[in-house]
CSV table of C-alpha atoms (C1' of nucleotides) in Angstrom, one decimal:
chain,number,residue,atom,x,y,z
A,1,UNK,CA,-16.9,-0.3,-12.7
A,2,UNK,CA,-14.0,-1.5,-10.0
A,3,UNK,CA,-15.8,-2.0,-7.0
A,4,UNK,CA,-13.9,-1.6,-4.0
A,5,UNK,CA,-14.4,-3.4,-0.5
A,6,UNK,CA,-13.7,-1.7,2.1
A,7,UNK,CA,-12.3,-3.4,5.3
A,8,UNK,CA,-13.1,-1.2,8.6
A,9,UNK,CA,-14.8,2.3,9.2
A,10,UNK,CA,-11.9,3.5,10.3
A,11,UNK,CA,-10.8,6.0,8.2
A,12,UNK,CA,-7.1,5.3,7.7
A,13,UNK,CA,-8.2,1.9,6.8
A,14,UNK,CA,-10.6,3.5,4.0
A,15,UNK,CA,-8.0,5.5,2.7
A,16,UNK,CA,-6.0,2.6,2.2
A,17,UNK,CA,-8.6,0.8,0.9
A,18,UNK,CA,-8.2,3.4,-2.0
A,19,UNK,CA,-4.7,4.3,-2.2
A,20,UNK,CA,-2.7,1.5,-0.6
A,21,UNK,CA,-1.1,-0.1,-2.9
A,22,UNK,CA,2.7,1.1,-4.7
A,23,UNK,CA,1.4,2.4,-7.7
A,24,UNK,CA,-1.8,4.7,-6.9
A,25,UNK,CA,-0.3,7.7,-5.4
A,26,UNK,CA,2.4,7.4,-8.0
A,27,UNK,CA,0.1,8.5,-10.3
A,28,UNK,CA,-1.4,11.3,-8.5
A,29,UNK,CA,2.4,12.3,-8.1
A,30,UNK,CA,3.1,12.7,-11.7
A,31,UNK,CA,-0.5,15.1,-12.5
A,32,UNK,CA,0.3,17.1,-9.4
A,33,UNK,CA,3.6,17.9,-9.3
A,34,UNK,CA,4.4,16.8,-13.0
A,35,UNK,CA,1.4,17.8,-14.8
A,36,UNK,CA,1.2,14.8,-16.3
A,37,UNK,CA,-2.3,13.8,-17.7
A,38,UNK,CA,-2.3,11.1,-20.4
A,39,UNK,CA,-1.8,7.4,-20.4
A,40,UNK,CA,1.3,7.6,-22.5
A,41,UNK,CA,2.7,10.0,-19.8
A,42,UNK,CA,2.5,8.3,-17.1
A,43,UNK,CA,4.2,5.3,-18.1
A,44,UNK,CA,7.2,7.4,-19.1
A,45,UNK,CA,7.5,7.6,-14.9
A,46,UNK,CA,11.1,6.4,-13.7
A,47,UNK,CA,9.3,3.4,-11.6
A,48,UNK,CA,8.3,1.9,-15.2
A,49,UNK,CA,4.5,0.7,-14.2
A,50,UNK,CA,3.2,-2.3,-16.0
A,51,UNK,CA,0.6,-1.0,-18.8
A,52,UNK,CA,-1.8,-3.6,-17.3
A,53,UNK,CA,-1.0,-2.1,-13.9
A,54,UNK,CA,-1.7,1.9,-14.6
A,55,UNK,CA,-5.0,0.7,-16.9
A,56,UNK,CA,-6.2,-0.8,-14.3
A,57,UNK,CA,-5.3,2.0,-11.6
A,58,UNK,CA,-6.8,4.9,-14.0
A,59,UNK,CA,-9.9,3.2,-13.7
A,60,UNK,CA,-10.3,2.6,-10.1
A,61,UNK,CA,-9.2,6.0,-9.7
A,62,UNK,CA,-12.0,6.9,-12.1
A,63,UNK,CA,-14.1,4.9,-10.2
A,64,UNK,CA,-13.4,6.2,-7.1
A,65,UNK,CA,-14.3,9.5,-8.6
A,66,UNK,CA,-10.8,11.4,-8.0
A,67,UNK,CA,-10.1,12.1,-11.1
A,68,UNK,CA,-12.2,12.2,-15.0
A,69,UNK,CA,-11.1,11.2,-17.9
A,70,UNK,CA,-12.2,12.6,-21.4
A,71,UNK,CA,-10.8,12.7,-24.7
A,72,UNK,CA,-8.5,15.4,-25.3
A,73,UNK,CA,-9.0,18.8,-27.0
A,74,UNK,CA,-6.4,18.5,-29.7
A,75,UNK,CA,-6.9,14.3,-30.7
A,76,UNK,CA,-9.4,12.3,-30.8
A,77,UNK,CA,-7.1,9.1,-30.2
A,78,UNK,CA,-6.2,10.3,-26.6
A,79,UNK,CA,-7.5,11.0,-23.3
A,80,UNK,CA,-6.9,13.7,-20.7
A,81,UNK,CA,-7.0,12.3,-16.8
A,82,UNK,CA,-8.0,15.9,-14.7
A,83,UNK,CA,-8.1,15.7,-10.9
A,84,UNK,CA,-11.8,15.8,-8.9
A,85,UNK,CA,-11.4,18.0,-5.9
A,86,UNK,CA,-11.6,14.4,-4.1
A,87,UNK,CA,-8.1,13.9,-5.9
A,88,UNK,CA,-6.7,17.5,-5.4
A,89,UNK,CA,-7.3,16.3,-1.5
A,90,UNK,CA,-4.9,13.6,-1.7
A,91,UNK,CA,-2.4,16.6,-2.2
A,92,UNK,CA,-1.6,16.7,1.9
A,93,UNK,CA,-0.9,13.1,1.9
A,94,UNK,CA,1.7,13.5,-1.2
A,95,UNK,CA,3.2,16.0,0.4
A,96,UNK,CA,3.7,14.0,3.9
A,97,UNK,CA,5.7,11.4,1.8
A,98,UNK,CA,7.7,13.3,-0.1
A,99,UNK,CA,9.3,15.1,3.4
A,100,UNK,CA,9.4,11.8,4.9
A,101,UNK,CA,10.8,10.1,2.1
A,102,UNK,CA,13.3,13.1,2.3
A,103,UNK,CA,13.8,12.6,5.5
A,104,UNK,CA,14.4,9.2,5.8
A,105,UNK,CA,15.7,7.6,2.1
A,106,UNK,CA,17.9,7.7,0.1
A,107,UNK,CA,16.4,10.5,-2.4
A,108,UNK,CA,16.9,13.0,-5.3
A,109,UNK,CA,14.9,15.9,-5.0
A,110,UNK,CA,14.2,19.4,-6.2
A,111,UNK,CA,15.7,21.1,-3.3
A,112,UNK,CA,13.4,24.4,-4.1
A,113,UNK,CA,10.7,22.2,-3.6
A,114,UNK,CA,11.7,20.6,-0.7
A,115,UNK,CA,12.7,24.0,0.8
A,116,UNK,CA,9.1,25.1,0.4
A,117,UNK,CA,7.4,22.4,1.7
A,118,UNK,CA,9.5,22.5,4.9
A,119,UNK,CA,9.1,26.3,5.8
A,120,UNK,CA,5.5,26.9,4.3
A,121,UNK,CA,3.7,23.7,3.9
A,122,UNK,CA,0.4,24.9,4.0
A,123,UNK,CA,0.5,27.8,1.2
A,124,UNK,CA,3.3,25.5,-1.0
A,125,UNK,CA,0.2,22.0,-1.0
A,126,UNK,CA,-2.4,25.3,-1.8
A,127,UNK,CA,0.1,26.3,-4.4
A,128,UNK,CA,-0.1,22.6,-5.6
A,129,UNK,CA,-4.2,22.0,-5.4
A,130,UNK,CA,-4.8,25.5,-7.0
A,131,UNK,CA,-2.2,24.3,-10.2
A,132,UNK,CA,-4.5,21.1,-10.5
A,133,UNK,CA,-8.4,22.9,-10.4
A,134,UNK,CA,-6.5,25.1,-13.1
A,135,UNK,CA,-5.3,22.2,-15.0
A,136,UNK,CA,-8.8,20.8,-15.1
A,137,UNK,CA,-10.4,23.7,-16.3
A,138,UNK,CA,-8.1,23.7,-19.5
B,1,UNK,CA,16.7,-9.0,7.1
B,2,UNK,CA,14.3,-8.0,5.2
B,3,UNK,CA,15.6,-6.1,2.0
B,4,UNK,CA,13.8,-3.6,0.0
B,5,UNK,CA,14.1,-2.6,-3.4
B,6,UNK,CA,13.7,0.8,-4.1
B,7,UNK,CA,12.3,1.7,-7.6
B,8,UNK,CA,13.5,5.0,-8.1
B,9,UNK,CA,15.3,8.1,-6.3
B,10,UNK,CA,11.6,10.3,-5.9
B,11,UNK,CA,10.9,10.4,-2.3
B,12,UNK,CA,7.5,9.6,-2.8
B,13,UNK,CA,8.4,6.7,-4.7
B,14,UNK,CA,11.0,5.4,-1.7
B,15,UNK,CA,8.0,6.2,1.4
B,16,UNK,CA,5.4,3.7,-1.0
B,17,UNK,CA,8.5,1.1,-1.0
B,18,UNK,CA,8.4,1.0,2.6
B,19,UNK,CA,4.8,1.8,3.9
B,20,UNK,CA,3.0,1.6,0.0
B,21,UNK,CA,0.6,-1.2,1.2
B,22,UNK,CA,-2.4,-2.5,2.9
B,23,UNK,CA,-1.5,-3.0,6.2
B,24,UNK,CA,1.8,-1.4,7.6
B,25,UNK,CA,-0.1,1.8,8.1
B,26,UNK,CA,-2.7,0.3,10.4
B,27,UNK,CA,-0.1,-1.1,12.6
B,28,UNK,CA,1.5,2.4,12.9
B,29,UNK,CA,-1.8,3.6,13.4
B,30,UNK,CA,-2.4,1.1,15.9
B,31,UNK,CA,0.4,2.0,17.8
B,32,UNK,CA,0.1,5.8,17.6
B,33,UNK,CA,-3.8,6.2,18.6
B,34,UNK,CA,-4.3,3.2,20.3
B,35,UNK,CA,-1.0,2.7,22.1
B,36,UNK,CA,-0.8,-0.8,21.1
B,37,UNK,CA,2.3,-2.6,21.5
B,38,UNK,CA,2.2,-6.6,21.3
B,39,UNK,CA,1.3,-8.8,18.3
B,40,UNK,CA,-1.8,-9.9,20.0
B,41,UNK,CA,-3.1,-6.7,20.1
B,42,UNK,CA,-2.5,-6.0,16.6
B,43,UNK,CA,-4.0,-8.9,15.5
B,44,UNK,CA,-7.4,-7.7,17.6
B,45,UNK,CA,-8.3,-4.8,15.2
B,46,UNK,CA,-11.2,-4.1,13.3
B,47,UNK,CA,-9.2,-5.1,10.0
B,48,UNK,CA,-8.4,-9.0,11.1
B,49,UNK,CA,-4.9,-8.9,9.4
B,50,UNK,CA,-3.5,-12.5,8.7
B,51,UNK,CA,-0.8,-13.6,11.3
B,52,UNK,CA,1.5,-14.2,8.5
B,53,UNK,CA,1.4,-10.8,7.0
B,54,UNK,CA,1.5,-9.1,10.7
B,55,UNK,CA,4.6,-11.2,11.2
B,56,UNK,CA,6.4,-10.0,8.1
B,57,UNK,CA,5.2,-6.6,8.4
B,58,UNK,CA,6.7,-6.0,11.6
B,59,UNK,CA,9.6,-7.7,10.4
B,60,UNK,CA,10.1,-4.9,7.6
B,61,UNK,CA,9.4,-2.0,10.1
B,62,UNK,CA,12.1,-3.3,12.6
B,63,UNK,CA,14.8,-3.8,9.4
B,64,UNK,CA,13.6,-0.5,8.2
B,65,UNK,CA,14.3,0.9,11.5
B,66,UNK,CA,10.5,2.2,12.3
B,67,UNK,CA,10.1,0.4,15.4
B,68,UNK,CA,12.0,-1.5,17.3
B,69,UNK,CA,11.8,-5.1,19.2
B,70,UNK,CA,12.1,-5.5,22.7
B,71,UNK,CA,11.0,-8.6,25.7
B,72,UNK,CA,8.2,-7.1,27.4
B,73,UNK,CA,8.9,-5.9,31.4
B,74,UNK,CA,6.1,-8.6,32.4
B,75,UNK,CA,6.3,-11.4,30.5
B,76,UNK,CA,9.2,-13.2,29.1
B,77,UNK,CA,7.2,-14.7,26.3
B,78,UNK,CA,6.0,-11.4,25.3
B,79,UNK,CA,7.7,-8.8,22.7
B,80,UNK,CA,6.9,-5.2,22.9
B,81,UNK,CA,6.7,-2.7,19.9
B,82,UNK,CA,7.9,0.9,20.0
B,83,UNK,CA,8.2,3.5,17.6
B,84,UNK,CA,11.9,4.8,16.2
B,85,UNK,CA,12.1,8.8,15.4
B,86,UNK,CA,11.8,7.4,11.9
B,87,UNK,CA,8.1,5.6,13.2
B,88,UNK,CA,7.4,8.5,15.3
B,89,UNK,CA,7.8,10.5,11.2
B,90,UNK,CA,4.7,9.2,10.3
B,91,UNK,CA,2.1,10.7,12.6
B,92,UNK,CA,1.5,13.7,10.1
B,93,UNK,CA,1.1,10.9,7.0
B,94,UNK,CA,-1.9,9.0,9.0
B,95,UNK,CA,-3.6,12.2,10.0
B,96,UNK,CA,-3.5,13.4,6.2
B,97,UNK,CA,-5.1,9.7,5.9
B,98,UNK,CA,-7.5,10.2,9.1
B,99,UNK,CA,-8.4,13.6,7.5
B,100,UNK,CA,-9.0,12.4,3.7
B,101,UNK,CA,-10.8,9.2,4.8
B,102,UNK,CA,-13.2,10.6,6.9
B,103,UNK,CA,-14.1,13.3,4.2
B,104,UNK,CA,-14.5,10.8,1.3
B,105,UNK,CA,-15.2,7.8,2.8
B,106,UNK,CA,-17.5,6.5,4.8
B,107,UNK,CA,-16.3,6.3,7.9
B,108,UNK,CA,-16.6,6.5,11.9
B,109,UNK,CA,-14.1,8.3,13.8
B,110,UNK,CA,-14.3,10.2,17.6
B,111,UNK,CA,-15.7,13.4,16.5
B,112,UNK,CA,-13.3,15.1,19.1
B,113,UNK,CA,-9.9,13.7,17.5
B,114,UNK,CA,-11.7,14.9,14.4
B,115,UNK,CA,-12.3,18.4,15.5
B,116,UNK,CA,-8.7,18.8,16.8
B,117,UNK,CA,-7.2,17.6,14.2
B,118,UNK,CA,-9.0,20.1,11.7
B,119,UNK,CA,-8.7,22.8,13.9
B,120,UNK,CA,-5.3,22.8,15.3
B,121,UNK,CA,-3.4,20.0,13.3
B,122,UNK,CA,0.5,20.8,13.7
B,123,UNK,CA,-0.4,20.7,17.8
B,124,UNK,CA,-2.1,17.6,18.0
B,125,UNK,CA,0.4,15.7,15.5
B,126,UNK,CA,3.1,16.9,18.0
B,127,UNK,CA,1.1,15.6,21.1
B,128,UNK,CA,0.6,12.2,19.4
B,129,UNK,CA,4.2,11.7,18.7
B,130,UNK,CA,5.0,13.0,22.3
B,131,UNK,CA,2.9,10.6,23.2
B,132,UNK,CA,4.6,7.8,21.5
B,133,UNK,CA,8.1,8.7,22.3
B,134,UNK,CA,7.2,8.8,26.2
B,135,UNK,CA,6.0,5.0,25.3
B,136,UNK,CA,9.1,4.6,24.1
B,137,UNK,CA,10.8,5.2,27.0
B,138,UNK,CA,8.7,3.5,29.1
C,1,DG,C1',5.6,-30.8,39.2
C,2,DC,C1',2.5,-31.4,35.7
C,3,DA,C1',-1.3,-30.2,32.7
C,4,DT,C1',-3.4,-26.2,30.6
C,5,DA,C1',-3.3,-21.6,28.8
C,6,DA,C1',-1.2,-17.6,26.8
C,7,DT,C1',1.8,-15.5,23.5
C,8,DA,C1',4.2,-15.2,19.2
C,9,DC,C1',5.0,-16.9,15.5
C,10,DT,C1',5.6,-20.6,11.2
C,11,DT,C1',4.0,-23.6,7.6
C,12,DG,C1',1.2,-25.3,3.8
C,13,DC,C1',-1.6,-24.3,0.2
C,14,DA,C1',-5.3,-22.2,-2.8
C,15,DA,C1',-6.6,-17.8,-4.7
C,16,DA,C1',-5.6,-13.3,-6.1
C,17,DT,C1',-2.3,-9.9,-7.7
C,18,DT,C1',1.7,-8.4,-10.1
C,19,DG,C1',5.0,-8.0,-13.8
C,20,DC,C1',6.6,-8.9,-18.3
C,21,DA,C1',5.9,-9.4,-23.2
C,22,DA,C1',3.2,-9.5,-27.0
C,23,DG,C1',-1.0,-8.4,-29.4
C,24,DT,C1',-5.1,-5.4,-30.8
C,25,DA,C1',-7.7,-1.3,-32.3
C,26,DA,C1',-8.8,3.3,-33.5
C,27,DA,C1',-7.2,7.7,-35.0
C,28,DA,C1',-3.4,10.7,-37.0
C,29,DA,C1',0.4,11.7,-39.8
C,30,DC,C1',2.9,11.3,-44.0
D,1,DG,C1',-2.9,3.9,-48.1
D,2,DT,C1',0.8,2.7,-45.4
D,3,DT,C1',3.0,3.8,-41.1
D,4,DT,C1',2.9,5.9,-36.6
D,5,DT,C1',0.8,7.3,-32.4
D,6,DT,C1',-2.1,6.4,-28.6
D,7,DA,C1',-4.4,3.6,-25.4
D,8,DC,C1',-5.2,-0.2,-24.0
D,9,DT,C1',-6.0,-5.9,-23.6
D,10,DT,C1',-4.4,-10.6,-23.3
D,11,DG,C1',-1.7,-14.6,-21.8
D,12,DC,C1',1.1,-16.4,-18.6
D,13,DA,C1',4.7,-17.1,-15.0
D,14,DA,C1',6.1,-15.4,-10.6
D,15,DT,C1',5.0,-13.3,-6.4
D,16,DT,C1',2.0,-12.0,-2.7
D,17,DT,C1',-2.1,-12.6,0.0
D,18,DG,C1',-5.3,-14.9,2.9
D,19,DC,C1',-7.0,-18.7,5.4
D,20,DA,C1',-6.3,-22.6,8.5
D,21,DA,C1',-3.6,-25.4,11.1
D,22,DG,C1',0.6,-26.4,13.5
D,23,DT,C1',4.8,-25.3,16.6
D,24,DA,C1',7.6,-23.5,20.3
D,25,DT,C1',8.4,-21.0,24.5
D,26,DT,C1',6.8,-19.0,28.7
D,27,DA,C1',3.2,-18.4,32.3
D,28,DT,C1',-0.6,-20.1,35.2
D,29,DG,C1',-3.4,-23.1,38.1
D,30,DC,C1',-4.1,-27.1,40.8
DNA sequence: GCATAATACTTGCAAATTGCAAGTAAAAAC
DNA sequence: GTTTTTACTTGCAATTTGCAAGTATTATGC
C-alpha cells in the first residue's frame, strides 16, 4: 500500500500531494481521452515513461482509490485499469491543461477537440466523464 | 535561463513540463488567493518549501514568462512578484485543484470561496484573475 | 557612522527519486 | 513444448529534493 503524506490542509496542496508529479495525470490522459486501460498501453504513450515509473504510479493511483484494477475479461495474463468516480473527477483538471497548454506551448492537437472544449467546456468534460463510467462498466 | 525540455507535442504533456510538480502551483496559488508577492512571503506558508527550490522555482516561472521580476516600490533590497497573462491562465487549473482536493481530500478551506466557486465558477475565476492583473499594475 | 536586522538568495551535502537497461514470471499462442 | 505476450521487478547511475548553514545587499536604530 503507497502511503501518501500529505503536506498542508489546503486543498491545492492535497491535490498535489496526489497528482503532482510529470507522470500522474499522464496516465489519466491516456484512459480518458485515449481509452487506454492496460499496462502495456500506456507505455506505448509518446512521453516513453519508465516501466518502473508507471508500476509504481498505477499503484498509488490504486491506492489512492481513483482508479481499480482487475484482470481482464478476455486473458488471464493482463489487467484492465477502470476509473473510480474519484478519477473521472480529475477530468476538469485535464481539461484546464490541455487549453492552457494550447494556449501557451508549442502543441499538436485535435483541433475538434480543442474547438469543443473552448465553446462548451462543461457538456464536452461531461462528454469525457460519462465515456469513462461506461468504460468501467465493460 | 532556465531551459525546459518538452517531452512531447500533447498539451497536457507541455502544461506538466512547466507546472508538473510539487511546488510551482502553490506559489501561483499563493499569489492568486493570498496576494503574495515577495520570497519571504512565499517561504511563510503552510507547506515550508526549501529556499533552494523557491529560488529555482521562481526562476523557471520568470524564464517561462508566468511572472515577472521587479524591485519593490519600498525597498531596494526587496523583489516583487506579479503574474504574466500567461500566470494570470492558471486560475481555472488551481480552482479545478481547490475543487478536487477539497472533495477527496481532507482538507480545510473558507467555506465561502468554496460555495462560490461551486456555484458560480467561470465568475469567480474571472474576479480572481482581475484581481491579479490589477496587482499587476500596481 | 556604525552595528544590527531584514531580505533574498547560494552552497554543501545526504537522502530520495528518476531514468535506463536488463531480468523475471505467469499465461497464451503456435 | 517452445516461443511470445503481458506485466512487472531489480540494479545502478544520474538527477532532484530537502535540510542547514553561509553570503551579499539594503534598511534600520542608536
Amino acid at each position: 500500500m503507497k502511503e501518501l503524506k500529505h503536506r498542508s490542509t489546503c486543498p491545492v496542496s492535497t491535490s498535489l500531494d496526489v497528482l503532482g508529479d510529470r507522470w500522474t495525470l499522464l496516465i489519466l490522459r491516456d484512459m480518458v481521452f485515449a481509452g487506454k486501460s492496460t499496462y502495456g498501453q500506456f507505455l506505448q504513450s509518446a512521453e516513453k515513461m519508465a516501466t518502473n515509473i508507471l508500476a509504481d504510479r498505477l499503484a498509488v493511483l490504486e491506492a489512492q482509490g481513483l482508479l481499480t484494477k482487475a484482470v481482464a475479461a478476455d486473458k488471464k495474463s493482463k489487467f484492465t485499469y477502470r476509473l473510480t468516480e474519484k478519477g473521472v473527477d480529475t477530468v476538469p483538471i485535464l481539461v484546464e491543461f490541455i487549453l492552457w497548454g494550447a494556449k501557451h506551448c508549442p502543441t499538436i492537437i485535435d483541433p475538434g477537440l480543442l474547438a469543443e472544449l473552448q465553446t462548451e467546456k462543461d457538456a464536452t468534460v461531461a462528454k469525457y466523464q460519462q465515456r469513462a463510467r461506461e468504460q468501467a462498466l465493460a
